[in-house]
PDB file of C-alpha atoms and ligand atoms in Angstrom:
ATOM      1  CA  UNK A 286     -13.288 -10.138  15.937  1.00 53.00           C
ATOM      2  CA  UNK A 287     -12.381  -6.813  15.221  1.00 71.00           C
ATOM      3  CA  UNK A 288     -12.824  -6.120  11.269  1.00 93.00           C
ATOM      4  CA  UNK A 289      -9.668  -6.354  10.179  1.00 96.00           C
ATOM      5  CA  UNK A 290      -9.363  -9.733  11.809  1.00 96.00           C
ATOM      6  CA  UNK A 291     -12.008 -11.084  10.012  1.00 97.00           C
ATOM      7  CA  UNK A 292     -11.079  -9.649   6.942  1.00 98.00           C
ATOM      8  CA  UNK A 293      -7.874 -11.013   7.532  1.00 98.00           C
ATOM      9  CA  UNK A 294      -9.634 -14.696   7.655  1.00 98.00           C
ATOM     10  CA  UNK A 295     -11.369 -14.172   4.911  1.00 98.00           C
ATOM     11  CA  UNK A 296      -8.582 -13.467   2.858  1.00 98.00           C
ATOM     12  CA  UNK A 297      -6.275 -16.806   4.409  1.00 98.00           C
ATOM     13  CA  UNK A 298      -9.196 -18.261   3.385  1.00 98.00           C
ATOM     14  CA  UNK A 299      -9.674 -17.417   0.247  1.00 98.00           C
ATOM     15  CA  UNK A 300      -5.740 -18.028  -0.639  1.00 98.00           C
ATOM     16  CA  UNK A 301      -5.919 -21.499   1.034  1.00 98.00           C
ATOM     17  CA  UNK A 302      -8.871 -22.229  -1.131  1.00 98.00           C
ATOM     18  CA  UNK A 303      -6.935 -21.281  -4.422  1.00 98.00           C
ATOM     19  CA  UNK A 304      -3.695 -22.989  -3.616  1.00 98.00           C
ATOM     20  CA  UNK A 305      -5.549 -26.156  -3.025  1.00 98.00           C
ATOM     21  CA  UNK A 306      -7.627 -26.143  -5.950  1.00 98.00           C
ATOM     22  CA  UNK A 307      -3.920 -25.765  -7.706  1.00 97.00           C
ATOM     23  CA  UNK A 308      -2.768 -28.179  -5.745  1.00 98.00           C
ATOM     24  CA  UNK A 309      -0.223 -25.888  -4.465  1.00 98.00           C
ATOM     25  CA  UNK A 310       0.751 -25.714  -0.696  1.00 98.00           C
ATOM     26  CA  UNK A 311      -1.062 -22.811   0.983  1.00 97.00           C
ATOM     27  CA  UNK A 312       2.739 -22.159   2.407  1.00 97.00           C
ATOM     28  CA  UNK A 313       3.928 -21.487  -0.780  1.00 98.00           C
ATOM     29  CA  UNK A 314       1.982 -18.256  -1.154  1.00 98.00           C
ATOM     30  CA  UNK A 315       2.809 -15.005   0.876  1.00 98.00           C
ATOM     31  CA  UNK A 316       0.627 -12.427   2.057  1.00 98.00           C
ATOM     32  CA  UNK A 317       1.845  -8.836   1.619  1.00 98.00           C
ATOM     33  CA  UNK A 318      -0.969  -6.699   3.178  1.00 98.00           C
ATOM     34  CA  UNK A 319      -0.876  -3.116   1.685  1.00 98.00           C
ATOM     35  CA  UNK A 320      -1.394  -0.752   4.404  1.00 98.00           C
ATOM     36  CA  UNK A 321      -0.358   2.604   1.981  1.00 97.00           C
ATOM     37  CA  UNK A 322      -2.988   5.195   3.119  1.00 96.00           C
ATOM     38  CA  UNK A 323      -3.952   3.403   6.083  1.00 97.00           C
ATOM     39  CA  UNK A 324      -2.713   3.717   9.846  1.00 97.00           C
ATOM     40  CA  UNK A 325       0.442   2.334  11.785  1.00 98.00           C
ATOM     41  CA  UNK A 326      -2.334   1.237  13.943  1.00 98.00           C
ATOM     42  CA  UNK A 327      -3.948  -1.089  11.595  1.00 98.00           C
ATOM     43  CA  UNK A 328      -0.882  -2.479  10.634  1.00 98.00           C
ATOM     44  CA  UNK A 329       0.108  -3.257  14.802  1.00 98.00           C
ATOM     45  CA  UNK A 330      -3.086  -5.001  14.463  1.00 97.00           C
ATOM     46  CA  UNK A 331      -2.544  -6.782  11.519  1.00 98.00           C
ATOM     47  CA  UNK A 332       0.487  -7.970  13.103  1.00 98.00           C
ATOM     48  CA  UNK A 333      -0.862  -8.813  16.381  1.00 97.00           C
ATOM     49  CA  UNK A 334      -3.048 -11.169  14.037  1.00 97.00           C
ATOM     50  CA  UNK A 335      -0.116 -12.672  12.529  1.00 97.00           C
ATOM     51  CA  UNK A 336       0.793 -11.047   9.883  1.00 98.00           C
ATOM     52  CA  UNK A 337       4.716  -9.738   8.765  1.00 98.00           C
ATOM     53  CA  UNK A 338       4.972  -8.412   5.489  1.00 98.00           C
ATOM     54  CA  UNK A 339       3.426  -4.742   4.435  1.00 98.00           C
ATOM     55  CA  UNK A 340       3.757  -3.451   1.610  1.00 98.00           C
ATOM     56  CA  UNK A 341       3.798   0.851   1.301  1.00 98.00           C
ATOM     57  CA  UNK A 342       3.433   3.194  -2.429  1.00 97.00           C
ATOM     58  CA  UNK A 343       4.741   6.304  -0.788  1.00 97.00           C
ATOM     59  CA  UNK A 344       8.084   7.067   0.512  1.00 98.00           C
ATOM     60  CA  UNK A 345       7.149   9.215   3.206  1.00 98.00           C
ATOM     61  CA  UNK A 346       3.977   8.169   4.236  1.00 98.00           C
ATOM     62  CA  UNK A 347       6.168   4.653   5.022  1.00 98.00           C
ATOM     63  CA  UNK A 348       8.968   6.063   7.075  1.00 98.00           C
ATOM     64  CA  UNK A 349       7.071   8.131   8.962  1.00 98.00           C
ATOM     65  CA  UNK A 350       4.588   4.647   9.602  1.00 98.00           C
ATOM     66  CA  UNK A 351       8.146   2.601  10.466  1.00 98.00           C
ATOM     67  CA  UNK A 352       9.546   5.209  12.574  1.00 98.00           C
ATOM     68  CA  UNK A 353       5.804   4.697  14.502  1.00 98.00           C
ATOM     69  CA  UNK A 354       6.102   0.721  14.412  1.00 98.00           C
ATOM     70  CA  UNK A 355       9.571   0.969  15.185  1.00 98.00           C
ATOM     71  CA  UNK A 356       9.620  -1.921  18.087  1.00 98.00           C
ATOM     72  CA  UNK A 357       7.717  -4.196  15.665  1.00 98.00           C
ATOM     73  CA  UNK A 358       9.595  -6.951  14.012  1.00 98.00           C
ATOM     74  CA  UNK A 359       8.077  -6.496  10.709  1.00 98.00           C
ATOM     75  CA  UNK A 360       9.244  -6.690   7.284  1.00 98.00           C
ATOM     76  CA  UNK A 361       8.773  -3.277   4.439  1.00 99.00           C
ATOM     77  CA  UNK A 362       7.896  -3.860   0.774  1.00 99.00           C
ATOM     78  CA  UNK A 363       7.963  -0.931  -1.558  1.00 98.00           C
ATOM     79  CA  UNK A 364       5.783  -1.021  -4.333  1.00 98.00           C
ATOM     80  CA  UNK A 365       5.478   1.988  -5.709  1.00 97.00           C
ATOM     81  CA  UNK A 366       6.688   3.617  -8.611  1.00 96.00           C
ATOM     82  CA  UNK A 367      10.705   5.333  -7.833  1.00 97.00           C
ATOM     83  CA  UNK A 368      12.029   8.050  -8.434  1.00 96.00           C
ATOM     84  CA  UNK A 369      15.706   8.498  -8.133  1.00 97.00           C
ATOM     85  CA  UNK A 370      15.793  10.891  -5.446  1.00 98.00           C
ATOM     86  CA  UNK A 371      13.981   8.263  -3.222  1.00 98.00           C
ATOM     87  CA  UNK A 372      16.321   5.425  -4.013  1.00 98.00           C
ATOM     88  CA  UNK A 373      18.553   6.541  -1.102  1.00 98.00           C
ATOM     89  CA  UNK A 374      15.582   5.998   1.576  1.00 98.00           C
ATOM     90  CA  UNK A 375      14.413   3.134  -0.030  1.00 98.00           C
ATOM     91  CA  UNK A 376      17.584   0.862  -0.040  1.00 98.00           C
ATOM     92  CA  UNK A 377      17.702   1.890   3.534  1.00 98.00           C
ATOM     93  CA  UNK A 378      14.649   1.293   5.066  1.00 98.00           C
ATOM     94  CA  UNK A 379      13.024  -1.584   3.123  1.00 98.00           C
ATOM     95  CA  UNK A 380      14.116  -4.770   2.889  1.00 98.00           C
ATOM     96  CA  UNK A 381      12.413  -5.645  -0.588  1.00 99.00           C
ATOM     97  CA  UNK A 382      11.117  -3.940  -3.659  1.00 98.00           C
ATOM     98  CA  UNK A 383       8.207  -4.920  -6.193  1.00 98.00           C
ATOM     99  CA  UNK A 384       9.003  -1.980  -8.597  1.00 98.00           C
ATOM    100  CA  UNK A 385      12.037  -1.599 -10.123  1.00 98.00           C
ATOM    101  CA  UNK A 386      11.604  -0.872 -13.897  1.00 98.00           C
ATOM    102  CA  UNK A 387      15.220  -0.054 -15.314  1.00 97.00           C
ATOM    103  CA  UNK A 388      18.686  -0.706 -14.709  1.00 98.00           C
ATOM    104  CA  UNK A 389      19.507   3.157 -13.247  1.00 98.00           C
ATOM    105  CA  UNK A 390      17.258   2.436 -10.425  1.00 98.00           C
ATOM    106  CA  UNK A 391      18.703  -0.980  -9.513  1.00 98.00           C
ATOM    107  CA  UNK A 392      21.972   0.426 -10.020  1.00 98.00           C
ATOM    108  CA  UNK A 393      21.177   3.664  -7.267  1.00 98.00           C
ATOM    109  CA  UNK A 394      19.494   0.704  -5.082  1.00 98.00           C
ATOM    110  CA  UNK A 395      22.549  -1.357  -4.850  1.00 98.00           C
ATOM    111  CA  UNK A 396      24.920   1.188  -4.581  1.00 98.00           C
ATOM    112  CA  UNK A 397      23.115   3.034  -1.762  1.00 98.00           C
ATOM    113  CA  UNK A 398      22.039  -0.062   0.115  1.00 98.00           C
ATOM    114  CA  UNK A 399      23.968  -0.046   3.761  1.00 98.00           C
ATOM    115  CA  UNK A 400      26.581  -2.928   3.736  1.00 95.00           C
ATOM    116  CA  UNK A 401      25.815  -3.740   7.408  1.00 97.00           C
ATOM    117  CA  UNK A 402      22.334  -5.047   5.602  1.00 98.00           C
ATOM    118  CA  UNK A 403      21.401  -8.042   3.967  1.00 98.00           C
ATOM    119  CA  UNK A 404      20.959  -7.385   0.356  1.00 98.00           C
ATOM    120  CA  UNK A 405      18.050  -5.909  -0.631  1.00 98.00           C
ATOM    121  CA  UNK A 406      15.454  -8.122  -2.336  1.00 98.00           C
ATOM    122  CA  UNK A 407      13.778  -6.859  -5.676  1.00 99.00           C
ATOM    123  CA  UNK A 408      11.463  -8.071  -8.085  1.00 98.00           C
ATOM    124  CA  UNK A 409      11.289  -6.609 -11.731  1.00 98.00           C
ATOM    125  CA  UNK A 410       7.940  -4.655 -12.814  1.00 98.00           C
ATOM    126  CA  UNK A 411       7.114  -6.731 -16.119  1.00 98.00           C
ATOM    127  CA  UNK A 412       4.286  -4.496 -17.911  1.00 97.00           C
ATOM    128  CA  UNK A 413       2.287  -7.264 -19.518  1.00 94.00           C
ATOM    129  CA  UNK A 414      -0.844  -5.819 -20.584  1.00 86.00           C
ATOM    130  CA  UNK A 415       0.843  -3.408 -23.071  1.00 72.00           C
ATOM    131  CA  UNK A 416      -1.032  -0.047 -23.870  1.00 68.00           C
ATOM    132  CA  UNK A 417      -0.377   2.929 -21.988  1.00 63.00           C
ATOM    133  CA  UNK A 418       0.648   1.302 -18.870  1.00 67.00           C
ATOM    134  CA  UNK A 419       4.192   3.489 -17.529  1.00 74.00           C
ATOM    135  CA  UNK A 420       5.273   1.698 -14.881  1.00 90.00           C
ATOM    136  CA  UNK A 421       7.270  -1.690 -15.936  1.00 96.00           C
ATOM    137  CA  UNK A 422       9.314  -2.664 -18.647  1.00 97.00           C
ATOM    138  CA  UNK A 423       8.427  -4.158 -21.557  1.00 96.00           C
ATOM    139  CA  UNK A 424       9.079  -8.124 -21.921  1.00 97.00           C
ATOM    140  CA  UNK A 425      11.506  -7.380 -24.504  1.00 97.00           C
ATOM    141  CA  UNK A 426      13.627  -5.560 -22.572  1.00 97.00           C
ATOM    142  CA  UNK A 427      13.050  -7.926 -19.594  1.00 98.00           C
ATOM    143  CA  UNK A 428      16.446  -9.889 -20.488  1.00 98.00           C
ATOM    144  CA  UNK A 429      18.894  -7.710 -20.157  1.00 98.00           C
ATOM    145  CA  UNK A 430      17.027  -6.095 -17.508  1.00 98.00           C
ATOM    146  CA  UNK A 431      17.071  -9.389 -15.277  1.00 98.00           C
ATOM    147  CA  UNK A 432      20.570 -10.030 -16.251  1.00 98.00           C
ATOM    148  CA  UNK A 433      22.384  -7.285 -14.979  1.00 98.00           C
ATOM    149  CA  UNK A 434      20.352  -6.547 -12.056  1.00 98.00           C
ATOM    150  CA  UNK A 435      21.515 -10.171 -11.008  1.00 98.00           C
ATOM    151  CA  UNK A 436      25.169  -8.913 -11.190  1.00 98.00           C
ATOM    152  CA  UNK A 437      24.764  -5.668  -9.016  1.00 98.00           C
ATOM    153  CA  UNK A 438      26.014  -6.719  -5.570  1.00 97.00           C
ATOM    154  CA  UNK A 439      24.094  -5.376  -2.777  1.00 98.00           C
ATOM    155  CA  UNK A 440      20.679  -6.522  -4.829  1.00 98.00           C
ATOM    156  CA  UNK A 441      19.274 -10.211  -4.661  1.00 98.00           C
ATOM    157  CA  UNK A 442      17.257 -10.984  -7.572  1.00 98.00           C
ATOM    158  CA  UNK A 443      14.250 -13.064  -6.523  1.00 98.00           C
ATOM    159  CA  UNK A 444      11.948 -12.123  -9.466  1.00 98.00           C
ATOM    160  CA  UNK A 445       9.040 -10.436 -11.494  1.00 98.00           C
ATOM    161  CA  UNK A 446       6.446  -8.204 -10.626  1.00 98.00           C
ATOM    162  CA  UNK A 447       2.851  -7.032 -12.402  1.00 98.00           C
ATOM    163  CA  UNK A 448       0.093  -5.172 -12.188  1.00 96.00           C
ATOM    164  CA  UNK A 449      -2.392  -6.262 -14.897  1.00 95.00           C
ATOM    165  CA  UNK A 450      -5.146  -3.760 -15.957  1.00 92.00           C
ATOM    166  CA  UNK A 451      -8.080  -3.996 -14.525  1.00 92.00           C
ATOM    167  CA  UNK A 452     -10.792  -6.828 -15.778  1.00 94.00           C
ATOM    168  CA  UNK A 453     -13.157  -8.967 -13.840  1.00 94.00           C
ATOM    169  CA  UNK A 454     -12.989 -11.585 -16.934  1.00 96.00           C
ATOM    170  CA  UNK A 455     -11.117 -14.552 -15.778  1.00 95.00           C
ATOM    171  CA  UNK A 456      -9.452 -15.902 -18.599  1.00 97.00           C
ATOM    172  CA  UNK A 457      -7.699 -12.283 -19.303  1.00 96.00           C
ATOM    173  CA  UNK A 458      -6.375 -12.430 -15.648  1.00 96.00           C
ATOM    174  CA  UNK A 459      -5.172 -15.798 -15.986  1.00 97.00           C
ATOM    175  CA  UNK A 460      -2.974 -14.755 -19.477  1.00 97.00           C
ATOM    176  CA  UNK A 461      -1.687 -11.814 -18.188  1.00 97.00           C
ATOM    177  CA  UNK A 462      -0.324 -13.930 -15.222  1.00 98.00           C
ATOM    178  CA  UNK A 463       0.694 -16.450 -16.676  1.00 98.00           C
ATOM    179  CA  UNK A 464       2.498 -14.522 -19.039  1.00 98.00           C
ATOM    180  CA  UNK A 465       5.117 -13.454 -16.373  1.00 98.00           C
ATOM    181  CA  UNK A 466       4.736 -16.632 -15.080  1.00 98.00           C
ATOM    182  CA  UNK A 467       6.103 -17.408 -18.369  1.00 98.00           C
ATOM    183  CA  UNK A 468       9.125 -14.673 -18.933  1.00 98.00           C
ATOM    184  CA  UNK A 469      10.537 -16.224 -15.342  1.00 98.00           C
ATOM    185  CA  UNK A 470      10.407 -19.358 -16.729  1.00 98.00           C
ATOM    186  CA  UNK A 471      12.401 -18.287 -19.766  1.00 98.00           C
ATOM    187  CA  UNK A 472      14.756 -15.784 -18.041  1.00 98.00           C
ATOM    188  CA  UNK A 473      16.641 -19.338 -16.868  1.00 97.00           C
ATOM    189  CA  UNK A 474      17.606 -17.223 -13.716  1.00 98.00           C
ATOM    190  CA  UNK A 475      16.447 -19.696 -11.098  1.00 96.00           C
ATOM    191  CA  UNK A 476      14.305 -16.823  -9.550  1.00 98.00           C
ATOM    192  CA  UNK A 477      11.464 -17.860  -6.468  1.00 98.00           C
ATOM    193  CA  UNK A 478       8.858 -15.170  -6.197  1.00 98.00           C
ATOM    194  CA  UNK A 479       6.499 -13.578  -8.600  1.00 98.00           C
ATOM    195  CA  UNK A 480       4.617 -10.912  -7.027  1.00 98.00           C
ATOM    196  CA  UNK A 481       1.327 -11.021  -8.568  1.00 98.00           C
ATOM    197  CA  UNK A 482      -2.586 -10.623  -7.436  1.00 98.00           C
ATOM    198  CA  UNK A 483      -4.423  -8.151  -5.667  1.00 98.00           C
ATOM    199  CA  UNK A 484      -7.625  -8.293  -3.819  1.00 97.00           C
ATOM    200  CA  UNK A 485      -9.701  -8.646  -6.981  1.00 96.00           C
ATOM    201  CA  UNK A 486      -7.643 -11.172  -8.832  1.00 97.00           C
ATOM    202  CA  UNK A 487      -5.813 -13.349  -6.308  1.00 98.00           C
ATOM    203  CA  UNK A 488      -7.223 -16.778  -6.935  1.00 98.00           C
ATOM    204  CA  UNK A 489      -5.724 -16.137 -10.893  1.00 98.00           C
ATOM    205  CA  UNK A 490      -2.462 -15.161 -10.193  1.00 98.00           C
ATOM    206  CA  UNK A 491      -2.739 -18.301  -6.784  1.00 98.00           C
ATOM    207  CA  UNK A 492      -3.002 -20.760  -9.439  1.00 98.00           C
ATOM    208  CA  UNK A 493      -0.883 -19.148 -12.001  1.00 98.00           C
ATOM    209  CA  UNK A 494       1.856 -19.552  -9.857  1.00 98.00           C
ATOM    210  CA  UNK A 495       1.852 -16.353  -7.407  1.00 98.00           C
ATOM    211  CA  UNK A 496       4.345 -16.259  -4.180  1.00 98.00           C
ATOM    212  CA  UNK A 497       3.106 -13.143  -3.305  1.00 98.00           C
ATOM    213  CA  UNK A 498      -0.347 -11.361  -3.113  1.00 98.00           C
ATOM    214  CA  UNK A 499      -0.428  -7.637  -2.400  1.00 98.00           C
ATOM    215  CA  UNK A 500      -3.956  -7.470  -0.547  1.00 98.00           C
ATOM    216  CA  UNK A 501      -5.229  -4.252   0.195  1.00 98.00           C
ATOM    217  CA  UNK A 502      -8.340  -2.918   0.161  1.00 97.00           C
ATOM    218  CA  UNK A 503      -9.946  -6.256   1.079  1.00 97.00           C
ATOM    219  CA  UNK A 504      -7.730  -6.170   4.477  1.00 97.00           C
ATOM    220  CA  UNK A 505      -8.183  -2.383   4.924  1.00 96.00           C
ATOM    221  CA  UNK A 506     -11.266  -1.703   3.230  1.00 91.00           C
ATOM    222  CA  UNK A 507     -11.375   0.960   0.634  1.00 88.00           C
ATOM    223  CA  UNK A 508      -8.660   3.991   0.558  1.00 87.00           C
ATOM    224  CA  UNK A 509      -9.385   7.551   0.796  1.00 83.00           C
ATOM    225  CA  UNK A 510      -7.392   9.254  -0.344  1.00 80.00           C
ATOM    226  CA  UNK A 511      -8.157  12.289   0.989  1.00 68.00           C
ATOM    227  CA  UNK A 512      -6.812  15.920  -0.067  1.00 54.00           C
ATOM    228  CA  UNK A 513      -3.270  15.229  -0.131  1.00 48.00           C
TER     229      UNK A 513
HETATM  230  C1  PLP B1381      -2.641  -0.448  -4.015  1.00 71.66           C
HETATM  231  C2  PLP B1381      -1.687  -1.365  -4.621  1.00 71.66           C
HETATM  232  C3  PLP B1381      -2.073  -3.235  -4.090  1.00 71.66           C
HETATM  233  C4  PLP B1381      -3.186  -3.541  -3.643  1.00 71.66           C
HETATM  234  O1  PLP B1381      -4.718  -3.147  -3.977  1.00 71.66           O
HETATM  235  P1  PLP B1381      -6.271  -3.910  -3.991  1.00 71.66           P
HETATM  236  O2  PLP B1381      -6.690  -3.495  -5.207  1.00 71.66           O
HETATM  237  O3  PLP B1381      -6.184  -2.968  -3.122  1.00 71.66           O
HETATM  238  O4  PLP B1381      -5.727  -5.012  -2.914  1.00 71.66           O
HETATM  239  C5  PLP B1381      -1.486  -4.419  -4.621  1.00 71.66           C
HETATM  240  N1  PLP B1381      -0.007  -3.863  -5.281  1.00 71.66           N
HETATM  241  C6  PLP B1381       0.449  -2.625  -5.829  1.00 71.66           C
HETATM  242  C7  PLP B1381       1.424  -2.036  -6.528  1.00 71.66           C
HETATM  243  C8  PLP B1381      -0.890  -1.505  -5.343  1.00 71.66           C
HETATM  244  O5  PLP B1381      -0.113  -0.340  -5.658  1.00 71.66           O
END
């Protein structure tokens, strides 16, 4: 087996184990392969191994790979910070956006979503660790933002996303993910998606209800950002 197929097998084993440990159906946890900085060839290889969903952070890089891979039925997720001048291309070229954290961006995505495409699936990014992380709305801002986004015509609000501060302390991992789940439940909107958990903390995320785990390093190996 290739390294990618080996890594995929190992990740699926971790997801299955974590799901079973919390009495969840492993099929209720979806794998989002985070392919930023990785070549189209690696995406194609994972697709042959059965992966369908890919997450990208950098718009131009993603568009280039989408063109190269246009013959494959892939589902593309945008997971990086969003500037206003990028919303049109994101609305046109992605199926999901996990990193919406303000209404202005959501309004532009809805306005710019082509009407011949299904509504764009949206997760609202919430800053659950406080401190100085720049991305994500605050828990206090979330209810009003969620109500407003749910009302936009060309978006489908699916759930919440978080990137907690990295920590090796399982109790702290669990607390951050539990917070996101509780915020989602408190909204009372019947949202079905919780995008939380990365290579180092997917077990805690799954125990706390993750429906998407976003996995980069453990699948593709360490990222090399080069000199760009
Ligand atoms: C890069 C990235 C990931 C993947 O992180 P790994 O630790 O490499 O698994 C997940 N989510 C977001 C938003 C990212 O930017």
